[in-house]
Short mmCIF file of C-alpha atoms and ligand atoms in Angstrom, two decimals:
data_model
loop_
_atom_site.label_atom_id
_atom_site.label_comp_id
_atom_site.label_asym_id
_atom_site.label_seq_id
_atom_site.Cartn_x
_atom_site.Cartn_y
_atom_site.Cartn_z
CA UNK Y 1 43.85 94.17 63.91
CA UNK Y 2 47.46 93.91 63.17
CA UNK Y 3 49.13 91.09 61.65
CA UNK Y 4 46.33 89.35 59.85
CA UNK Y 5 46.93 86.05 58.03
CA UNK Y 6 46.83 86.57 54.21
CA UNK Y 7 44.63 84.05 52.59
CA UNK Y 8 44.33 83.21 48.92
CA UNK Y 9 40.98 81.58 48.00
CA UNK Y 10 40.93 79.16 44.93
CA UNK Y 11 37.64 78.56 43.19
CA UNK Y 12 36.39 76.99 39.99
CA UNK Y 13 32.82 77.92 40.00
CA UNK Y 14 30.10 79.80 42.08
CA UNK Y 15 32.20 80.73 44.83
CA UNK Y 16 29.65 80.92 47.65
CA UNK Y 17 32.12 79.70 50.13
CA UNK Y 18 34.66 82.25 48.72
CA UNK Y 19 31.95 85.02 49.43
CA UNK Y 20 31.46 83.57 52.97
CA UNK Y 21 35.22 84.11 53.57
CA UNK Y 22 35.30 87.53 51.91
CA UNK Y 23 32.35 88.82 54.14
CA UNK Y 24 33.91 87.20 57.30
CA UNK Y 25 37.15 88.94 56.57
CA UNK Y 26 35.57 92.39 56.51
CA UNK Y 27 35.08 92.21 60.36
CA UNK Y 28 37.75 94.30 62.14
CA UNK Y 29 38.63 91.43 64.55
CA UNK Y 30 38.77 88.67 61.69
CA UNK Y 31 42.54 87.17 62.02
CA UNK Y 32 42.67 86.74 58.23
CA UNK Y 33 42.40 88.97 55.19
CA UNK Y 34 41.65 87.73 51.66
CA UNK Y 35 44.87 88.58 49.73
CA UNK Y 36 43.54 87.40 46.37
CA UNK Y 37 41.15 85.14 44.66
CA UNK Y 38 42.26 82.87 41.87
CA UNK Y 39 41.53 79.41 40.32
CA UNK Y 40 41.69 77.44 37.17
CA UNK Y 41 38.83 78.84 35.07
CA UNK Y 42 39.04 82.64 34.13
CA UNK Y 43 35.28 82.88 33.77
CA UNK Y 44 34.30 81.23 37.17
CA UNK Y 45 31.32 83.23 38.26
CA UNK Y 46 32.69 83.85 41.71
CA UNK Y 47 35.52 85.87 40.27
CA UNK Y 48 33.23 88.62 39.23
CA UNK Y 49 31.74 88.95 42.82
CA UNK Y 50 35.27 88.98 44.27
CA UNK Y 51 36.09 91.76 41.93
CA UNK Y 52 32.89 93.78 42.92
CA UNK Y 53 34.00 93.37 46.52
CA UNK Y 54 37.44 94.97 45.87
CA UNK Y 55 39.35 91.82 46.20
CA UNK Y 56 42.29 91.21 43.98
CA UNK Y 57 41.55 88.65 41.28
CA UNK Y 58 44.12 86.74 39.22
CA UNK Y 59 42.45 85.02 36.27
CA UNK Y 60 44.26 82.05 35.32
CA UNK Y 61 43.35 79.51 32.62
CA UNK Y 62 44.58 76.02 33.31
CA UNK Y 63 43.50 74.66 30.00
CA UNK Y 64 45.53 77.31 28.04
CA UNK Y 65 48.54 77.29 30.45
CA UNK Y 66 48.99 73.42 30.37
CA UNK Y 67 51.92 72.49 32.37
CA UNK Y 68 52.97 76.04 33.41
CA UNK Y 69 49.73 76.57 35.18
CA UNK Y 70 51.00 75.42 38.49
CA UNK Y 71 54.18 77.39 38.43
CA UNK Y 72 52.05 80.46 37.41
CA UNK Y 73 49.56 79.80 40.42
CA UNK Y 74 52.64 79.52 42.72
CA UNK Y 75 54.07 82.74 41.46
CA UNK Y 76 50.65 84.45 42.04
CA UNK Y 77 50.71 83.25 45.60
CA UNK Y 78 54.18 84.22 46.09
CA UNK Y 79 53.75 87.59 44.64
CA UNK Y 80 50.68 88.06 46.81
CA UNK Y 81 52.45 87.41 49.99
CA UNK Y 82 50.08 84.61 50.71
CA UNK Y 83 50.31 82.71 54.13
CA UNK Y 84 47.53 80.27 53.51
CA UNK Y 85 45.46 78.86 50.69
CA UNK Y 86 41.68 78.18 51.09
CA UNK Y 87 40.07 75.81 48.52
CA UNK Y 88 36.49 76.61 48.05
CA UNK Y 89 34.93 74.48 45.18
CA UNK Y 90 38.37 74.18 43.44
CA UNK Y 91 37.88 71.30 41.16
CA UNK Y 92 41.43 70.41 39.98
CA UNK Y 93 43.51 67.59 41.17
CA UNK Y 94 46.43 69.25 42.65
CA UNK Y 95 49.98 67.64 42.02
CA UNK Y 96 51.80 66.35 44.96
CA UNK Y 97 54.84 68.86 44.86
CA UNK Y 98 52.35 71.82 44.90
CA UNK Y 99 50.59 70.08 47.90
CA UNK Y 100 54.01 69.63 49.67
CA UNK Y 101 54.84 73.21 49.29
CA UNK Y 102 51.84 74.36 51.04
CA UNK Y 103 51.82 71.55 53.48
CA UNK Y 104 50.03 72.67 56.72
CA UNK Y 105 48.89 75.88 55.07
CA UNK Y 106 46.23 74.79 52.55
CA UNK Y 107 42.71 73.93 53.72
CA UNK Y 108 39.59 72.60 51.89
CA UNK Y 109 35.83 72.36 52.58
CA UNK Y 110 34.16 69.20 51.83
CA UNK Y 111 30.32 68.50 51.89
CA UNK Y 112 30.33 65.49 54.21
CA UNK Y 113 31.28 64.55 57.77
CA UNK Y 114 34.81 63.04 56.74
CA UNK Y 115 36.00 60.46 56.83
CA UNK Y 116 32.65 59.43 55.43
CA UNK Y 117 32.16 59.97 51.60
CA UNK Y 118 35.27 61.35 50.15
CA UNK Y 119 35.23 62.55 46.51
CA UNK Y 120 31.97 63.58 44.70
CA UNK Y 121 28.14 62.84 45.12
CA UNK Y 122 28.44 63.01 49.00
CA UNK Y 123 24.80 63.89 49.54
CA UNK Y 124 23.60 60.92 47.32
CA UNK Y 125 25.81 58.61 49.25
CA UNK Y 126 24.39 59.83 52.57
CA UNK Y 127 20.88 59.30 51.31
CA UNK Y 128 21.46 55.97 49.83
CA UNK Y 129 23.02 54.74 53.04
CA UNK Y 130 20.00 55.92 55.05
CA UNK Y 131 21.97 58.33 57.23
CA UNK Y 132 20.07 60.68 59.42
CA UNK Y 133 22.68 63.21 59.58
CA UNK Y 134 25.34 64.58 57.26
CA UNK Y 135 27.30 67.72 57.39
CA UNK Y 136 30.55 69.50 56.11
CA UNK Y 137 34.18 69.30 57.02
CA UNK Y 138 37.21 71.66 56.82
CA UNK Y 139 40.34 69.82 56.61
CA UNK Y 140 44.01 70.22 55.56
CA UNK Y 141 45.04 69.18 52.11
CA UNK Y 142 47.37 66.45 51.76
CA UNK Y 143 48.25 64.34 48.69
CA UNK Y 144 45.56 61.81 49.50
CA UNK Y 145 42.07 63.20 48.44
CA UNK Y 146 39.99 64.48 51.29
CA UNK Y 147 42.06 62.86 53.90
CA UNK Y 148 44.13 65.49 55.82
CA UNK Y 149 43.75 66.52 59.37
CA UNK Y 150 40.12 67.46 60.22
CA UNK Y 151 40.11 71.07 61.52
CA UNK Y 152 36.30 71.48 61.97
CA UNK Y 153 32.93 69.94 61.24
CA UNK Y 154 29.23 70.67 61.29
CA UNK Y 155 26.38 68.14 61.48
CA UNK Y 156 23.22 68.78 59.43
CA UNK Y 157 20.04 66.94 59.97
CA UNK Y 158 18.64 64.93 57.03
CA UNK Y 159 14.76 65.35 56.73
CA UNK Y 160 12.40 62.68 55.28
CA UNK Y 161 12.03 63.69 51.69
CA UNK Y 162 15.28 65.25 51.25
CA UNK Y 163 16.95 64.76 47.96
CA UNK Y 164 20.64 65.50 47.07
CA UNK Y 165 19.49 68.92 45.82
CA UNK Y 166 17.68 69.96 49.03
CA UNK Y 167 20.48 68.56 51.12
CA UNK Y 168 23.12 70.35 49.10
CA UNK Y 169 21.33 73.77 49.71
CA UNK Y 170 21.07 73.28 53.45
CA UNK Y 171 24.57 71.86 53.82
CA UNK Y 172 25.85 74.96 51.94
CA UNK Y 173 24.25 77.23 54.63
CA UNK Y 174 26.26 75.30 57.26
CA UNK Y 175 29.29 75.39 55.06
CA UNK Y 176 29.20 79.20 54.84
CA UNK Y 177 29.07 79.28 58.64
CA UNK Y 178 31.83 76.67 59.19
CA UNK Y 179 34.44 77.86 56.91
CA UNK Y 180 35.13 81.28 58.22
CA UNK Y 181 35.05 80.14 61.80
CA UNK Y 182 37.42 77.14 61.26
CA UNK Y 183 39.72 79.33 59.17
CA UNK Y 184 39.86 82.07 61.71
CA UNK Y 185 40.88 79.60 64.69
CA UNK Y 186 43.36 77.63 62.36
CA UNK Y 187 45.34 80.92 61.32
CA UNK Y 188 45.41 81.99 64.90
CA UNK Y 189 47.01 78.77 66.07
CA UNK Y 190 50.63 79.65 65.36
CA UNK Y 191 50.49 82.78 67.58
CA UNK Y 192 48.61 81.04 70.49
CA UNK Y 193 51.05 80.19 73.40
CA UNK Y 194 49.09 76.93 74.37
CA UNK Y 195 49.44 75.58 70.89
CA UNK Y 196 53.08 76.58 70.73
CA UNK Y 197 53.83 74.91 74.00
CA UNK Y 198 52.11 71.66 72.76
CA UNK Y 199 54.30 71.77 69.61
CA UNK Y 200 57.54 72.15 71.53
CA UNK Y 201 56.29 69.46 74.09
CA UNK Y 202 55.95 66.99 71.10
CA UNK Y 203 59.48 67.70 69.87
CA UNK Y 204 60.82 67.46 73.36
CA UNK Y 205 59.20 64.20 73.88
CA UNK Y 206 61.61 62.65 71.32
CA UNK Y 207 64.49 63.37 73.56
CA UNK Y 208 65.50 60.93 76.47
CA UNK Y 209 65.30 61.55 80.13
CA UNK Y 210 63.13 64.70 80.04
CA UNK Y 211 60.67 65.90 82.53
CA UNK Y 212 58.48 68.84 82.83
CA UNK Y 213 59.68 71.56 85.15
CA UNK Y 214 58.81 75.26 85.71
CA UNK Y 215 61.13 78.20 85.77
CA UNK Y 216 59.59 81.01 88.06
CA UNK Y 217 56.21 79.84 86.82
CA UNK Y 218 57.03 79.39 83.20
CA UNK Y 219 56.68 76.02 81.60
CA UNK Y 220 59.94 74.21 80.81
CA UNK Y 221 61.64 70.98 80.37
CA UNK Y 222 64.59 69.48 82.27
CA UNK Y 223 67.04 66.53 81.65
CA UNK Y 224 67.94 64.15 84.33
CA UNK Y 225 66.12 62.55 87.25
CA UNK Y 226 63.03 64.03 89.15
CA UNK Y 227 65.55 65.38 91.73
CA UNK Y 228 68.52 66.61 89.64
CA UNK Y 229 67.04 67.57 86.43
CA UNK Y 230 68.51 70.56 84.81
CA UNK Y 231 66.32 72.90 82.65
CA UNK Y 232 67.26 73.04 79.05
CA UNK Y 233 64.19 74.67 77.53
CA UNK Y 234 61.55 77.32 78.82
CA UNK Y 235 58.63 78.80 77.23
CA UNK Y 236 58.46 82.67 77.98
CA UNK Y 237 55.02 83.90 77.09
CA UNK Y 238 55.30 87.63 76.90
CA UNK Y 239 57.73 87.60 79.66
CA UNK Y 240 58.12 91.03 81.38
CA UNK Y 241 56.26 92.90 78.68
CA UNK Y 242 58.34 91.07 75.86
CA UNK Y 243 56.50 90.78 72.52
CA UNK Y 244 57.47 87.18 71.95
CA UNK Y 245 55.98 83.86 72.88
CA UNK Y 246 59.75 82.59 72.99
CA UNK Y 247 61.46 79.36 73.53
CA UNK Y 248 64.50 79.76 75.67
CA UNK Y 249 67.48 77.45 75.03
CA UNK Y 250 71.03 77.41 75.80
CA UNK Y 251 73.47 78.96 73.40
CA UNK Y 252 77.25 78.42 73.51
CA UNK Y 253 77.65 81.94 75.00
CA UNK Y 254 77.22 85.76 74.59
CA UNK Y 255 79.22 85.85 71.27
CA UNK Y 256 76.88 83.36 69.45
CA UNK Y 257 73.78 85.05 70.95
CA UNK Y 258 74.58 88.59 69.69
CA UNK Y 259 75.76 87.24 66.42
CA UNK Y 260 72.41 85.55 65.79
CA UNK Y 261 70.32 88.37 67.07
CA UNK Y 262 72.20 90.84 64.83
CA UNK Y 263 71.89 88.56 61.82
CA UNK Y 264 68.37 87.36 62.40
CA UNK Y 265 66.61 89.69 64.80
CA UNK Y 266 63.17 88.66 63.64
CA UNK Y 267 63.86 85.26 65.03
CA UNK Y 268 66.35 85.49 67.87
CA UNK Y 269 66.24 87.77 70.90
CA UNK Y 270 68.00 88.46 74.14
CA UNK Y 271 65.48 87.42 76.76
CA UNK Y 272 65.11 89.80 79.94
CA UNK Y 273 66.93 88.37 82.83
CA UNK Y 274 67.55 84.96 81.31
CA UNK Y 275 69.89 86.22 78.59
CA UNK Y 276 72.58 87.02 81.21
CA UNK Y 277 72.58 83.32 82.13
CA UNK Y 278 73.21 82.13 78.59
CA UNK Y 279 69.64 81.49 77.62
CA UNK Y 280 68.94 82.50 73.92
CA UNK Y 281 65.28 83.58 72.98
CA UNK Y 282 63.69 82.23 69.83
CA UNK Y 283 60.56 83.93 68.87
CA UNK Y 284 57.90 81.37 68.05
CA UNK Y 285 54.66 83.37 67.64
CA UNK Y 286 55.46 83.77 63.96
CA UNK Y 287 53.73 82.28 60.90
CA UNK Y 288 57.09 81.17 59.34
CA UNK Y 289 58.74 79.09 62.21
CA UNK Y 290 61.12 76.45 60.96
CA UNK Y 291 60.18 73.67 63.32
CA UNK Y 292 63.10 71.49 62.14
CA UNK Y 293 65.37 74.17 63.24
CA UNK Y 294 63.41 74.45 66.64
CA UNK Y 295 63.98 70.57 67.11
CA UNK Y 296 67.75 71.11 66.38
CA UNK Y 297 68.03 73.87 69.08
CA UNK Y 298 66.07 71.74 71.53
CA UNK Y 299 68.56 68.70 70.94
CA UNK Y 300 71.52 71.05 71.18
CA UNK Y 301 70.30 72.59 74.51
CA UNK Y 302 69.43 69.04 75.80
CA UNK Y 303 73.10 67.98 75.15
CA UNK Y 304 74.36 71.07 76.73
CA UNK Y 305 72.49 70.44 79.97
CA UNK Y 306 72.49 66.47 80.05
CA UNK Y 307 74.83 64.76 82.45
CA UNK Y 308 77.86 63.36 80.56
CA UNK Y 309 76.86 59.87 80.97
CA UNK Y 310 73.47 60.46 79.06
CA UNK Y 311 75.33 62.28 76.29
CA UNK Y 312 77.87 59.50 76.08
CA UNK Y 313 75.13 56.96 75.71
CA UNK Y 314 73.65 59.02 72.96
CA UNK Y 315 77.06 59.37 71.16
CA UNK Y 316 77.55 55.61 71.32
CA UNK Y 317 73.94 55.01 69.98
CA UNK Y 318 74.75 57.34 66.91
CA UNK Y 319 77.85 55.33 65.98
CA UNK Y 320 75.70 52.34 65.35
C1 GRF P 401 30.78 73.28 48.08
O1 GRF P 401 29.83 72.31 48.42
C2 GRF P 401 32.09 72.74 48.77
O2 GRF P 401 31.80 71.91 49.89
C3 GRF P 401 32.67 71.93 47.79
O3 GRF P 401 32.41 72.44 46.44
C4 GRF P 401 31.19 73.35 46.75
C5 GRF P 401 31.64 74.70 46.27
O4 GRF P 401 30.44 75.50 46.17
N1 GRF P 401 34.11 71.60 47.78
P1 GRF P 401 30.76 77.20 46.12
O5 GRF P 401 31.54 77.37 44.71
O6 GRF P 401 31.63 77.37 47.25
O7 GRF P 401 29.35 77.91 46.03
#
């Protein structure tokens, strides 16, 4: 499978979830590859397993490195061409600037059905509260502990007589199923046309007087009233054999378009048929899309297509 997402797994101990990810990544159709395994403890037992499986291991000692630890870890991830970080029993509190650098690209597995039981001793809390089910959650990592967007969960029944230890063992089996499955669908999201369209739709909804329209069957957005709306953005999903799931927006003309395509051919392209009418293609089925830039293009295209009275209102509003 071409274009696999490169995942770094960070561990502090046993690494059984890491192992589950390594074995899942051995399947040809798995959308991620394990680029490297690292962590904060050079003697974490899981590291030896990763090495035995031929996965690159970078041993870092956070105690010895002190303040430089996070820079060294960042450099390790940069050098490894890492797209995503998967925490698997990584026991260090992560500084906010490191979390921001990996915002939307760092995930964790937690042994409870979040938002229930953040932090430690989750199984004991579930037992103390008389719960009949518990489980595990894969979530995005944000500065607040165990609070990022939930990407997937699995429920595990609590049996009479269960202790924190028995529960831990059974939840772990469920974790090993959950993590690879959720990570696989998470890393596939940015290349999925439906997900891309949803993301563009959310950005477009910030603009005034927008309605959904189609262009020769492709989803798009127009500005104006139901009758007169003029298209300013179109999603071209592998249009006429093109590689891109592209966003088509209005550029100022062929000079700007050819300039952008020559300078940044991995981002911009000349869309078949549409290019001739001034539509610029922005390839969105990439892992490194700058969504702020996409928002700017949408606004620019909206302005180019909106009737003068609407852009005038916007200019007036901006003056305040
Ligand atoms: C797992 O229970 C996981 O949910 C939690 O830490 C434990 C790590 O176990 N975050 P392992 O090192 O993956 O075996």
